[in-house]
Amino acid sequence: MIVVVGAGPAGIAAALRAQECGARVTVVDDNPAPGGQIWRGDSNVWLTRFRASGIPFIASARVITGDAQAQTLLVETPEGARKLTWDKLIIAAGSRELFLPFPGWTLPGVFGAGGLQALAKSGLSVADKTVVIGGTGPLLLAVAAYLRQHGAHVKLIAEQASPAGLAGFAKELLRNPNKLLQGVALARHIAGSPYVTNCWIESATGQGRLEAVTLRQGRRTWTERCDFAAIGYGLVPDNELATFLMNSPNVVIAGTGELNLAILEGEIAGFTVAGYPERALGLYGKREKAHRFATALQHTFALRHELKSLPRPDTIVCRCEDVTFGLLCEFPNSRAAKLHTRCGMGPCQGRICGPAAEFLFGWNPGSLRPPLFPAKIGSLMPATTE
Amino acid sequence: MAECIVIRVNGHAISVRDGITVAVALLQADELHFRTSVTGEPRAPLCGMGICFECRVTINGHTHARSCQILVREGMQVVT
Ligand SMILES: Cc1cc2nc3c(=O)[nH]c(=O)nc-3n(C[C@H](O)[C@H](O)[C@H](O)COP(=O)(O)OP(=O)(O)OC[C@H]3O[C@@H](n4cnc5c(N)ncnc54)[C@H](O)[C@@H]3O)c2cc1C
Ligand code: FES
C-alpha cells in the first residue's frame, strides 16, 4: 500500500501515476476536498481524473505523526484518530506563506495573500471590497487577478523587489513560453490596479479591524484606506513531517512552491515508488527546466534588508503567545527566546513566527517534535489500525 | 447554486450557503473578531489554510476549532 500525504498538485499527480502502474494507493489531506493550495475548489484535468480514479481519499484528515520503523501514520479526523500503515509513503505536503511582522499586522482584515485567495475560493465574497496587496513574488499577481475577477477593487499591488530584478525575471519568462503566456493573461486581469515596485506596506491601522495601510516607496510614504490587506513574502515548504520521516528508504518527498515543478515531482515520485522508475525518465529534463525557473524566481524576489526594520519594539512577532519584537531582541537564539518567552510554543508551533524570526534575527527555526500539530489527547492513544 | 442552511453565531441565527467553511460564514456575516489573543487583541484568519490557528472558535462546544478547515452544518453552534 502506498500512502500519499497531501492532495495538492504533487500528491494528486503522484497518486494517479502510481495507480496507473497498478499500485494500491490512498491519499490523505487536511482539507475537506482535494486540490491543495492552487486547485482549491477548481476543476481541471488532473482533479477530474483523480475524482474518477476511485483512489480512496481521506478528507479532513491531518497527519499528526508517523513512525518510520513501524511504517505507520497517525491521522486525526473529525471522527477520531486512525492509524494508517504503509509500505511506501509519498509526502507532498506543499508549502505555506511567509509572513513578515509589521505594526498592525495582527489586525483582523490583514490576511495572507494566498490566504485571502483561499478564503475567496472557499466561498468568501470579495465583491466591492477594497484590497491592498503587498509582499513579493508572482503569487501577488495571481491573487490580484483572482480577486479582481471576483469583483474586488484592488487598489494597489506593492512589490518589494526592484524593477532591475524584475527585468531579470522577464528574461527568464522569455525562455519559458508557457509561463510568458500565463503572465500576459495575468497582466490583462490586473490592468487598472497599479503594480508598484520597490514598495511595501509599512503599517496597518484601525480600531479593532483594518481600516488603512501605510505604504513606503523610497522616501515617499502614503496611506490607503482598505477593507482587506493581502500580504505574502513568498513560500516556506511545509517540511515538518518530511524532516521527521526522511531517514526511511521507503519515504519519498515531492512538490514545492511552484505548480509545474510540483506536478512533475509528483509524477516522478508516483512512477518511482510504484516500481516503474523507467517511466519517469522522460520527465527529468522538464523537471530540470522547471527547477531553473523556480530558482530564478527566488533570486528575483529575494527579500530586501529594509524589511527587517519594519517591526517596532511593541510589534507582535509570535501571534499565538503575543511575544513582541522588543522582547525577542533580548535573546541570542531561538532556543533561549523559546525558553523565556514561549515564542513559537503556541498552537501553530512556530510555523508563522519561526520563518519570520529566521529572517529578522537569522535564527535557525529548529526542528519540530511530534505531534506535528496540537492533537487531542485521545488521538495519541492507541488508534484503530487499518 | 448551493442551498442555504442555518447556523448560530454567538446565539444569533444566520443563514449561510451550504458547502462553505465556518471561517467564510463568519467573515461573510462581517464577524471579524474570531478569537481574543492572550493580551486581549481581537484576531481573525490569517493563512486561510489551517496553519496559523488565528481562526479558532468554539464549534458545538469544541474549543479551539480551526474554522477555516471546517464546513458549516445545519444547526451548528459557533461561539467566537
Ligand atoms: C496559500 C497559498 C496560495 C497559493 N496560490 C497559488 C496560485 O494562485 N497560483 C500558483 O501558481 N501557486 C500558488 N501557490 C503556490 C502553490 O504552493 C503551488 O502552486 C502548488 O499548490 C504546489 O503544489 P503541492 O502539491 O506541492 O502543494 P499544496 O498544493 O500546498 O498541497 C499540499 C497539501 O497537503 C496537505 N497537507 C500538508 N501537511 C499535511 C498533514 N500533516 N496532514 C494532512 N494533509 C497535509 C495540505 O493541506 C495541502 O492540501 C500558493 C501557495 C499557498 C501557500
Ligand atoms: S486561518 Fe490560519 S488556521 Fe485558519
Short mmCIF file of C-alpha atoms and ligand atoms in Angstrom, two decimals:
data_model
loop_
_atom_site.label_atom_id
_atom_site.label_comp_id
_atom_site.label_asym_id
_atom_site.label_seq_id
_atom_site.Cartn_x
_atom_site.Cartn_y
_atom_site.Cartn_z
CA MET A 1 0.00 0.00 0.00
CA ILE A 2 1.23 3.47 -0.98
CA VAL A 3 0.01 6.34 1.18
CA VAL A 4 0.22 9.88 -0.18
CA VAL A 5 0.09 12.77 2.28
CA GLY A 6 -1.32 15.87 0.57
CA ALA A 7 -3.85 16.17 -2.23
CA GLY A 8 -2.31 19.18 -3.93
CA PRO A 9 -0.97 19.00 -7.49
CA ALA A 10 2.06 16.95 -6.40
CA GLY A 11 0.09 14.44 -4.35
CA ILE A 12 -2.62 14.01 -6.99
CA ALA A 13 -0.07 13.51 -9.78
CA ALA A 14 1.82 11.00 -7.63
CA ALA A 15 -1.29 9.03 -6.72
CA LEU A 16 -2.56 8.84 -10.32
CA ARG A 17 0.82 7.78 -11.75
CA ALA A 18 1.24 5.11 -9.05
CA GLN A 19 -2.27 3.78 -9.71
CA GLU A 20 -1.53 3.64 -13.46
CA CYS A 21 1.33 1.30 -12.57
CA GLY A 22 -1.09 -0.97 -10.78
CA ALA A 23 -0.25 0.06 -7.22
CA ARG A 24 -2.78 0.35 -4.39
CA VAL A 25 -2.88 3.98 -3.25
CA THR A 26 -4.62 6.02 -0.56
CA VAL A 27 -4.46 9.81 -0.27
CA VAL A 28 -4.94 11.81 2.95
CA ASP A 29 -5.39 15.55 3.22
CA ASP A 30 -6.24 18.00 5.93
CA ASN A 31 -8.77 19.83 3.72
CA PRO A 32 -12.38 18.84 3.13
CA ALA A 33 -11.71 18.47 -0.63
CA PRO A 34 -8.73 17.59 -2.86
CA GLY A 35 -6.83 20.30 -4.77
CA GLY A 36 -4.24 21.71 -2.39
CA GLN A 37 -3.49 25.43 -2.40
CA ILE A 38 -3.84 26.26 -6.04
CA TRP A 39 -6.65 23.97 -7.20
CA ARG A 40 -8.86 24.63 -4.18
CA GLY A 41 -12.43 24.36 -5.43
CA ASP A 42 -11.31 24.44 -9.07
CA SER A 43 -11.80 21.92 -11.79
CA ASN A 44 -9.10 20.72 -14.18
CA VAL A 45 -7.81 17.63 -15.95
CA TRP A 46 -5.83 16.27 -13.00
CA LEU A 47 -8.59 16.82 -10.45
CA THR A 48 -11.25 15.34 -12.71
CA ARG A 49 -9.09 12.28 -13.30
CA PHE A 50 -8.42 11.98 -9.59
CA ARG A 51 -12.13 12.12 -8.71
CA ALA A 52 -12.88 9.48 -11.34
CA SER A 53 -9.95 7.25 -10.36
CA GLY A 54 -11.57 5.56 -7.40
CA ILE A 55 -8.44 6.21 -5.34
CA PRO A 56 -9.55 6.31 -1.69
CA PHE A 57 -9.37 9.90 -0.41
CA ILE A 58 -9.42 10.50 3.33
CA ALA A 59 -10.55 14.13 3.70
CA SER A 60 -10.24 16.46 6.71
CA ALA A 61 -7.52 14.16 7.97
CA ARG A 62 -4.42 15.68 9.46
CA VAL A 63 -1.30 13.57 9.82
CA ILE A 64 -0.03 14.37 13.29
CA THR A 65 2.86 11.96 13.47
CA GLY A 66 4.42 8.94 11.85
CA ASP A 67 6.73 6.06 12.65
CA ALA A 68 9.41 5.25 10.08
CA GLN A 69 10.23 1.86 11.65
CA ALA A 70 6.69 0.60 12.06
CA GLN A 71 5.74 2.31 8.75
CA THR A 72 2.62 3.92 10.18
CA LEU A 73 0.98 7.33 10.25
CA LEU A 74 -1.26 8.70 12.96
CA VAL A 75 -4.09 10.68 11.40
CA GLU A 76 -6.66 12.85 13.16
CA THR A 77 -10.08 13.06 11.53
CA PRO A 78 -13.36 14.59 12.74
CA GLU A 79 -14.45 11.02 13.56
CA GLY A 80 -11.38 10.35 15.69
CA ALA A 81 -7.85 9.10 15.31
CA ARG A 82 -6.80 6.50 12.72
CA LYS A 83 -3.60 4.69 12.19
CA LEU A 84 -2.58 4.02 8.59
CA THR A 85 0.10 1.54 7.65
CA TRP A 86 2.16 1.97 4.50
CA ASP A 87 4.76 0.10 2.53
CA LYS A 88 5.76 3.27 0.72
CA LEU A 89 4.97 6.83 1.76
CA ILE A 90 4.90 9.88 -0.50
CA ILE A 91 4.91 13.18 1.37
CA ALA A 92 3.54 16.00 -0.78
CA ALA A 93 2.72 18.48 1.97
CA GLY A 94 3.26 21.63 -0.11
CA SER A 95 4.11 24.97 1.38
CA ARG A 96 2.73 27.84 3.40
CA GLU A 97 3.18 31.59 3.06
CA LEU A 98 5.98 33.57 4.65
CA PHE A 99 4.71 36.45 6.78
CA LEU A 100 6.92 39.29 7.98
CA PRO A 101 5.75 41.21 11.05
CA PHE A 102 4.99 44.93 10.76
CA PRO A 103 3.00 47.25 13.03
CA GLY A 104 -0.69 46.36 12.78
CA TRP A 105 -0.27 43.01 11.01
CA THR A 106 -2.33 41.27 13.69
CA LEU A 107 -5.45 43.38 12.96
CA PRO A 108 -8.46 41.44 11.70
CA GLY A 109 -8.67 42.12 7.97
CA VAL A 110 -4.95 41.59 7.34
CA PHE A 111 -4.74 38.26 5.53
CA GLY A 112 -2.11 36.27 3.78
CA ALA A 113 -2.28 36.92 0.04
CA GLY A 114 -2.76 33.24 -0.74
CA GLY A 115 -4.84 33.11 2.44
CA LEU A 116 -7.39 35.64 1.21
CA GLN A 117 -7.48 33.85 -2.13
CA ALA A 118 -8.04 30.53 -0.35
CA LEU A 119 -10.92 32.04 1.63
CA ALA A 120 -12.39 33.52 -1.56
CA LYS A 121 -12.09 30.12 -3.24
CA SER A 122 -13.95 28.57 -0.31
CA GLY A 123 -16.83 30.98 -0.81
CA LEU A 124 -15.94 34.37 0.69
CA SER A 125 -17.40 37.12 -1.47
CA VAL A 126 -14.85 39.86 -2.14
CA ALA A 127 -17.14 41.85 -4.45
CA ASP A 128 -16.83 45.58 -3.84
CA LYS A 129 -14.18 45.10 -1.15
CA THR A 130 -11.22 47.42 -1.35
CA VAL A 131 -7.98 45.45 -1.10
CA VAL A 132 -4.31 46.42 -0.93
CA ILE A 133 -1.91 43.60 -1.84
CA GLY A 134 1.68 43.64 -0.65
CA GLY A 135 4.76 41.47 -0.37
CA THR A 136 6.71 39.78 -3.11
CA GLY A 137 6.56 37.26 -5.92
CA PRO A 138 4.25 36.17 -8.73
CA LEU A 139 1.64 34.90 -6.27
CA LEU A 140 0.68 38.54 -5.62
CA LEU A 141 -0.27 38.92 -9.29
CA ALA A 142 -2.23 35.66 -9.32
CA VAL A 143 -4.10 36.79 -6.21
CA ALA A 144 -4.75 40.26 -7.65
CA ALA A 145 -6.13 38.78 -10.86
CA TYR A 146 -8.34 36.34 -8.95
CA LEU A 147 -9.74 38.96 -6.58
CA ARG A 148 -10.42 41.41 -9.42
CA GLN A 149 -12.21 38.75 -11.43
CA HIS A 150 -14.43 38.27 -8.39
CA GLY A 151 -15.34 41.91 -8.13
CA ALA A 152 -12.80 43.23 -5.61
CA HIS A 153 -11.36 46.70 -6.01
CA VAL A 154 -7.60 46.05 -5.88
CA LYS A 155 -6.20 49.49 -5.13
CA LEU A 156 -2.56 48.62 -5.49
CA ILE A 157 -0.04 45.78 -5.58
CA ALA A 158 3.07 46.67 -3.59
CA GLU A 159 6.05 44.55 -4.76
CA GLN A 160 9.20 44.92 -2.65
CA ALA A 161 11.53 43.77 -5.47
CA SER A 162 13.31 46.32 -7.62
CA PRO A 163 12.48 46.97 -11.27
CA ALA A 164 16.01 45.81 -12.18
CA GLY A 165 15.37 42.45 -10.51
CA LEU A 166 12.07 42.12 -12.32
CA ALA A 167 13.79 42.74 -15.66
CA GLY A 168 15.90 39.65 -14.99
CA PHE A 169 12.72 37.73 -14.29
CA ALA A 170 11.24 38.92 -17.60
CA LYS A 171 14.25 37.41 -19.39
CA GLU A 172 13.62 34.08 -17.67
CA LEU A 173 9.98 34.27 -18.75
CA LEU A 174 11.08 34.56 -22.39
CA ARG A 175 12.82 31.22 -22.02
CA ASN A 176 9.58 29.66 -20.75
CA PRO A 177 6.95 30.47 -23.38
CA ASN A 178 4.04 28.91 -21.49
CA LYS A 179 4.91 30.94 -18.39
CA LEU A 180 5.04 34.03 -20.59
CA LEU A 181 1.52 33.35 -21.83
CA GLN A 182 0.30 32.91 -18.26
CA GLY A 183 1.99 36.22 -17.44
CA VAL A 184 0.28 38.00 -20.31
CA ALA A 185 -3.08 36.60 -19.24
CA LEU A 186 -2.46 37.78 -15.68
CA ALA A 187 -1.38 41.22 -16.86
CA ARG A 188 -4.70 41.59 -18.67
CA HIS A 189 -6.59 40.79 -15.50
CA ILE A 190 -4.71 43.20 -13.29
CA ALA A 191 -4.77 46.13 -15.73
CA GLY A 192 -6.21 49.01 -13.73
CA SER A 193 -4.54 48.03 -10.46
CA PRO A 194 -1.14 49.73 -10.23
CA TYR A 195 1.81 47.35 -9.74
CA VAL A 196 4.27 49.39 -7.71
CA THR A 197 7.82 48.05 -7.35
CA ASN A 198 10.36 48.97 -4.64
CA CYS A 199 7.30 49.37 -2.43
CA TRP A 200 5.97 47.71 0.71
CA ILE A 201 3.34 48.00 3.41
CA GLU A 202 4.91 49.66 6.42
CA SER A 203 1.99 49.53 8.85
CA ALA A 204 -1.70 48.77 9.18
CA THR A 205 -4.11 50.73 11.34
CA GLY A 206 -7.71 50.51 12.50
CA GLN A 207 -9.97 50.27 15.54
CA GLY A 208 -10.36 46.55 16.21
CA ARG A 209 -10.17 45.85 12.48
CA LEU A 210 -8.18 47.01 9.49
CA GLU A 211 -9.08 50.45 8.15
CA ALA A 212 -5.94 51.60 6.31
CA VAL A 213 -2.38 50.70 5.41
CA THR A 214 0.64 52.94 5.08
CA LEU A 215 2.95 52.21 2.17
CA ARG A 216 6.53 53.18 1.50
CA GLN A 217 8.39 53.59 -1.75
CA GLY A 218 11.83 55.07 -1.23
CA ARG A 219 11.34 58.24 0.82
CA ARG A 220 7.70 58.59 -0.02
CA THR A 221 5.06 57.23 2.37
CA TRP A 222 1.32 57.42 1.95
CA THR A 223 -1.85 55.88 3.32
CA GLU A 224 -4.56 53.90 1.52
CA ARG A 225 -7.92 53.08 3.07
CA CYS A 226 -8.96 49.47 2.55
CA ASP A 227 -11.25 46.70 3.83
CA PHE A 228 -8.65 43.96 3.45
CA ALA A 229 -4.90 43.73 3.11
CA ALA A 230 -3.43 40.64 1.47
CA ILE A 231 0.20 40.04 2.29
CA GLY A 232 2.72 37.40 1.32
CA TYR A 233 6.50 37.41 1.25
CA GLY A 234 6.96 34.11 -0.55
CA LEU A 235 6.56 30.47 0.41
CA VAL A 236 8.05 28.25 3.09
CA PRO A 237 7.99 24.49 2.49
CA ASP A 238 5.84 22.51 4.93
CA ASN A 239 8.61 20.07 5.66
CA GLU A 240 7.94 19.15 9.30
CA LEU A 241 6.61 15.65 8.58
CA ALA A 242 9.23 15.10 5.87
CA THR A 243 12.08 16.08 8.20
CA PHE A 244 10.78 13.68 10.78
CA LEU A 245 10.42 10.64 8.50
CA MET A 246 13.07 11.40 5.87
CA ASN A 247 15.52 8.73 7.00
CA SER A 248 13.37 5.82 5.90
CA PRO A 249 14.23 4.43 2.45
CA ASN A 250 10.52 3.93 1.81
CA VAL A 251 9.66 7.62 2.13
CA VAL A 252 9.74 9.96 -0.86
CA ILE A 253 9.20 13.71 -0.75
CA ALA A 254 7.58 15.53 -3.66
CA GLY A 255 6.40 19.00 -4.54
CA THR A 256 7.46 22.55 -3.84
CA GLY A 257 6.19 26.08 -4.20
CA GLU A 258 5.80 26.14 -7.96
CA LEU A 259 2.97 24.42 -9.83
CA ASN A 260 4.76 22.77 -12.80
CA LEU A 261 7.57 21.60 -10.61
CA ALA A 262 5.09 20.20 -8.09
CA ILE A 263 3.26 18.17 -10.77
CA LEU A 264 6.50 16.85 -12.28
CA GLU A 265 7.92 15.86 -8.91
CA GLY A 266 4.63 14.17 -8.06
CA GLU A 267 4.63 12.19 -11.30
CA ILE A 268 8.24 11.12 -10.82
CA ALA A 269 7.54 10.07 -7.23
CA GLY A 270 4.44 8.11 -8.28
CA PHE A 271 6.22 6.13 -11.02
CA THR A 272 9.29 5.52 -8.88
CA VAL A 273 7.50 4.40 -5.74
CA ALA A 274 5.20 2.11 -7.73
CA GLY A 275 8.29 0.32 -9.05
CA TYR A 276 8.45 1.75 -12.59
CA PRO A 277 11.21 4.39 -12.38
CA GLU A 278 11.93 4.00 -16.11
CA ARG A 279 8.53 5.54 -16.91
CA ALA A 280 9.73 8.75 -15.23
CA LEU A 281 12.89 9.05 -17.34
CA GLY A 282 11.29 11.43 -19.84
CA LEU A 283 10.32 13.82 -17.05
CA TYR A 284 13.73 14.62 -15.58
CA GLY A 285 14.65 17.13 -18.30
CA LYS A 286 11.39 19.01 -17.79
CA ARG A 287 11.91 18.96 -14.05
CA GLU A 288 15.39 20.45 -14.53
CA LYS A 289 13.87 23.29 -16.54
CA ALA A 290 11.08 23.88 -14.02
CA HIS A 291 13.67 23.86 -11.26
CA ARG A 292 15.76 26.50 -13.04
CA PHE A 293 12.68 28.67 -13.36
CA ALA A 294 11.88 28.27 -9.65
CA THR A 295 15.45 29.22 -8.73
CA ALA A 296 15.29 32.31 -10.95
CA LEU A 297 12.08 33.28 -9.17
CA GLN A 298 13.76 33.02 -5.79
CA HIS A 299 16.58 35.21 -6.99
CA THR A 300 14.32 37.88 -8.41
CA PHE A 301 12.14 38.08 -5.36
CA ALA A 302 14.86 37.88 -2.68
CA LEU A 303 13.81 39.88 0.37
CA ARG A 304 15.39 43.32 0.85
CA HIS A 305 17.01 44.02 4.20
CA GLU A 306 14.89 47.15 4.87
CA LEU A 307 12.04 44.78 5.70
CA LYS A 308 13.97 43.75 8.81
CA SER A 309 13.34 47.18 10.30
CA LEU A 310 9.56 47.10 9.85
CA PRO A 311 8.70 45.77 13.34
CA ARG A 312 8.75 48.25 16.22
CA PRO A 313 9.52 47.13 19.80
CA ASP A 314 5.82 46.62 20.55
CA THR A 315 5.09 44.77 17.29
CA ILE A 316 3.98 41.20 17.92
CA VAL A 317 6.12 38.54 16.23
CA CYS A 318 4.64 35.36 17.78
CA ARG A 319 0.90 35.70 17.31
CA CYS A 320 -0.04 32.65 19.39
CA GLU A 321 1.71 33.87 22.54
CA ASP A 322 1.80 37.62 21.77
CA VAL A 323 5.59 37.89 22.05
CA THR A 324 6.88 41.26 20.87
CA PHE A 325 9.86 42.11 18.69
CA GLY A 326 11.36 44.18 21.52
CA LEU A 327 11.31 41.22 23.89
CA LEU A 328 12.83 38.85 21.32
CA CYS A 329 15.68 41.30 20.69
CA GLU A 330 16.98 40.46 24.19
CA PHE A 331 17.81 36.85 23.25
CA PRO A 332 20.73 35.39 21.31
CA ASN A 333 18.89 32.47 19.67
CA SER A 334 15.52 30.83 19.21
CA ARG A 335 16.13 28.30 21.98
CA ALA A 336 16.71 30.97 24.61
CA ALA A 337 13.79 33.03 23.29
CA LYS A 338 11.51 29.99 23.39
CA LEU A 339 12.51 29.12 26.94
CA HIS A 340 11.93 32.60 28.32
CA THR A 341 9.06 33.94 26.22
CA ARG A 342 7.19 30.89 24.88
CA CYS A 343 7.80 32.29 21.38
CA GLY A 344 6.86 29.53 18.92
CA MET A 345 5.28 27.31 21.60
CA GLY A 346 1.66 28.13 20.82
CA PRO A 347 -0.65 26.01 18.69
CA CYS A 348 0.96 26.94 15.36
CA GLN A 349 4.20 25.56 16.82
CA GLY A 350 6.30 28.29 15.29
CA ARG A 351 5.06 27.79 11.74
CA ILE A 352 4.32 31.53 11.40
CA CYS A 353 6.88 33.17 13.72
CA GLY A 354 9.72 30.68 13.06
CA PRO A 355 10.41 31.71 9.45
CA ALA A 356 9.83 35.37 10.42
CA ALA A 357 12.42 35.13 13.23
CA GLU A 358 14.79 33.38 10.84
CA PHE A 359 14.57 36.39 8.51
CA LEU A 360 14.66 39.04 11.27
CA PHE A 361 17.35 37.55 13.52
CA GLY A 362 18.96 34.80 11.45
CA TRP A 363 17.70 32.24 13.97
CA ASN A 364 17.61 28.61 12.97
CA PRO A 365 13.97 27.57 13.40
CA GLY A 366 14.98 24.18 14.85
CA SER A 367 13.05 21.00 14.17
CA LEU A 368 9.60 20.10 15.42
CA ARG A 369 8.90 17.16 17.65
CA PRO A 370 5.72 15.20 17.14
CA PRO A 371 2.83 15.61 17.43
CA LEU A 372 3.31 17.92 14.47
CA PHE A 373 0.03 19.64 15.25
CA PRO A 374 -1.76 20.15 18.56
CA ALA A 375 -3.63 16.87 18.83
CA LYS A 376 -6.48 15.78 21.02
CA ILE A 377 -5.13 13.59 23.82
CA GLY A 378 -7.34 10.75 22.57
CA SER A 379 -5.55 10.85 19.23
CA LEU A 380 -2.26 9.98 20.86
CA MET A 381 -3.69 6.86 22.50
CA PRO A 382 -3.65 3.57 20.59
CA ALA A 383 -5.78 4.08 17.48
CA THR A 384 -7.65 1.75 15.18
CA THR A 385 -5.29 0.30 12.62
CA GLU A 386 -6.25 -0.49 9.06
CA MET B 1 -26.49 27.28 -6.65
CA ALA B 2 -25.85 25.71 -3.25
CA GLU B 3 -28.70 25.68 -0.77
CA CYS B 4 -28.83 27.74 2.40
CA ILE B 5 -28.65 26.36 5.89
CA VAL B 6 -28.93 27.99 9.30
CA ILE B 7 -26.14 28.16 11.87
CA ARG B 8 -25.98 30.07 15.16
CA VAL B 9 -23.17 32.51 15.77
CA ASN B 10 -22.96 33.67 19.38
CA GLY B 11 -26.62 32.74 19.73
CA HIS B 12 -27.84 34.58 16.63
CA ALA B 13 -29.24 32.52 13.79
CA ILE B 14 -27.75 33.31 10.40
CA SER B 15 -28.49 31.83 7.04
CA VAL B 16 -25.38 30.74 5.12
CA ARG B 17 -24.64 28.93 1.88
CA ASP B 18 -24.11 25.21 2.33
CA GLY B 19 -20.61 23.98 1.44
CA ILE B 20 -18.64 26.96 2.77
CA THR B 21 -16.26 26.89 5.72
CA VAL B 22 -17.17 28.29 9.11
CA ALA B 23 -14.47 30.98 8.69
CA VAL B 24 -16.06 32.13 5.44
CA ALA B 25 -19.52 32.15 7.06
CA LEU B 26 -18.28 34.40 9.87
CA LEU B 27 -16.40 36.79 7.56
CA GLN B 28 -19.42 36.94 5.28
CA ALA B 29 -21.52 37.98 8.29
CA ASP B 30 -18.91 40.71 8.93
CA GLU B 31 -17.77 38.97 12.12
CA LEU B 32 -14.07 39.79 12.30
CA HIS B 33 -13.44 39.00 15.95
CA PHE B 34 -12.80 35.26 15.86
CA ARG B 35 -10.74 34.90 18.99
CA THR B 36 -9.12 37.06 21.65
CA SER B 37 -5.34 36.82 21.89
CA VAL B 38 -3.51 36.25 25.19
CA THR B 39 -3.06 40.02 25.61
CA GLY B 40 -6.67 40.75 24.66
CA GLU B 41 -6.42 41.68 20.97
CA PRO B 42 -9.14 40.64 18.54
CA ARG B 43 -7.89 38.21 15.88
CA ALA B 44 -9.22 36.87 12.60
CA PRO B 45 -7.98 34.41 9.96
CA LEU B 46 -4.53 35.00 8.50
CA CYS B 47 -3.42 31.96 6.50
CA GLY B 48 -6.77 30.53 5.37
CA MET B 49 -5.19 27.08 5.22
CA GLY B 50 -5.08 25.58 8.69
CA ILE B 51 -1.58 26.67 9.71
CA CYS B 52 -1.81 29.83 11.82
CA PHE B 53 -4.61 28.94 14.30
CA GLU B 54 -5.85 32.55 14.30
CA CYS B 55 -9.32 31.47 13.15
CA ARG B 56 -10.02 29.38 16.24
CA VAL B 57 -13.62 29.42 17.53
CA THR B 58 -15.81 27.10 19.59
CA ILE B 59 -17.96 24.82 17.43
CA ASN B 60 -20.72 22.75 19.08
CA GLY B 61 -18.83 23.02 22.35
CA HIS B 62 -15.46 22.02 20.92
CA THR B 63 -12.99 24.78 21.73
CA HIS B 64 -10.03 25.76 19.51
CA ALA B 65 -11.61 24.53 16.31
CA ARG B 66 -9.89 25.93 13.21
CA SER B 67 -12.86 27.44 11.43
CA CYS B 68 -11.05 27.70 8.08
CA GLN B 69 -10.86 23.90 7.83
CA ILE B 70 -14.42 23.04 8.90
CA LEU B 71 -17.53 23.13 6.73
CA VAL B 72 -20.81 24.60 8.03
CA ARG B 73 -23.55 22.15 9.06
CA GLU B 74 -27.24 22.75 9.70
CA GLY B 75 -27.80 23.82 13.31
CA MET B 76 -24.10 24.30 14.08
CA GLN B 77 -23.42 26.42 17.19
CA VAL B 78 -20.43 28.74 16.75
CA VAL B 79 -19.05 30.89 19.56
CA THR B 80 -16.30 33.43 18.88
C1 LIG C 1 -1.96 29.94 0.32
C2 LIG C 1 -1.26 29.63 -0.99
C3 LIG C 1 -1.85 30.01 -2.20
C4 LIG C 1 -1.23 29.72 -3.42
N1 LIG C 1 -1.82 30.15 -4.59
C5 LIG C 1 -1.19 29.91 -5.77
C6 LIG C 1 -1.72 30.39 -7.00
O1 LIG C 1 -2.77 31.02 -7.05
N2 LIG C 1 -1.02 30.14 -8.15
C7 LIG C 1 0.17 29.44 -8.13
O2 LIG C 1 0.77 29.22 -9.20
N3 LIG C 1 0.68 28.99 -6.99
C8 LIG C 1 0.06 29.22 -5.82
N4 LIG C 1 0.63 28.80 -4.65
C9 LIG C 1 1.87 28.04 -4.72
C10 LIG C 1 1.47 26.56 -4.58
O3 LIG C 1 2.07 26.10 -3.39
C11 LIG C 1 1.84 25.68 -5.74
O4 LIG C 1 1.49 26.22 -6.98
C12 LIG C 1 1.17 24.28 -5.67
O5 LIG C 1 -0.04 24.34 -4.97
C13 LIG C 1 2.12 23.33 -5.03
O6 LIG C 1 1.53 22.05 -5.01
P1 LIG C 1 1.85 20.98 -3.90
O7 LIG C 1 1.08 19.77 -4.27
O8 LIG C 1 3.31 20.85 -3.73
O9 LIG C 1 1.32 21.59 -2.53
P2 LIG C 1 -0.12 22.05 -2.00
O10 LIG C 1 -0.98 22.47 -3.09
O11 LIG C 1 0.18 23.01 -0.91
O12 LIG C 1 -0.74 20.71 -1.37
C14 LIG C 1 -0.29 20.14 -0.17
C15 LIG C 1 -1.48 19.54 0.56
O13 LIG C 1 -1.00 18.77 1.65
C16 LIG C 1 -1.82 18.98 2.76
N5 LIG C 1 -1.05 18.69 3.97
C17 LIG C 1 0.12 19.24 4.37
N6 LIG C 1 0.52 18.72 5.55
C18 LIG C 1 -0.43 17.81 5.90
C19 LIG C 1 -0.59 16.95 7.03
N7 LIG C 1 0.31 16.91 8.03
N8 LIG C 1 -1.69 16.17 7.08
C20 LIG C 1 -2.62 16.20 6.08
N9 LIG C 1 -2.51 16.98 4.99
C21 LIG C 1 -1.43 17.79 4.90
C22 LIG C 1 -2.23 20.42 2.65
O14 LIG C 1 -3.41 20.70 3.38
C23 LIG C 1 -2.42 20.59 1.13
O15 LIG C 1 -3.75 20.33 0.74
C24 LIG C 1 0.01 29.05 -3.42
C25 LIG C 1 0.59 28.67 -2.20
C26 LIG C 1 -0.01 28.96 -0.99
C27 LIG C 1 0.66 28.55 0.29
S1 FES C 2 -6.88 30.94 9.12
FE1 FES C 2 -4.96 30.11 9.67
S2 FES C 2 -5.58 28.27 10.63
FE2 FES C 2 -7.45 29.00 9.91
#
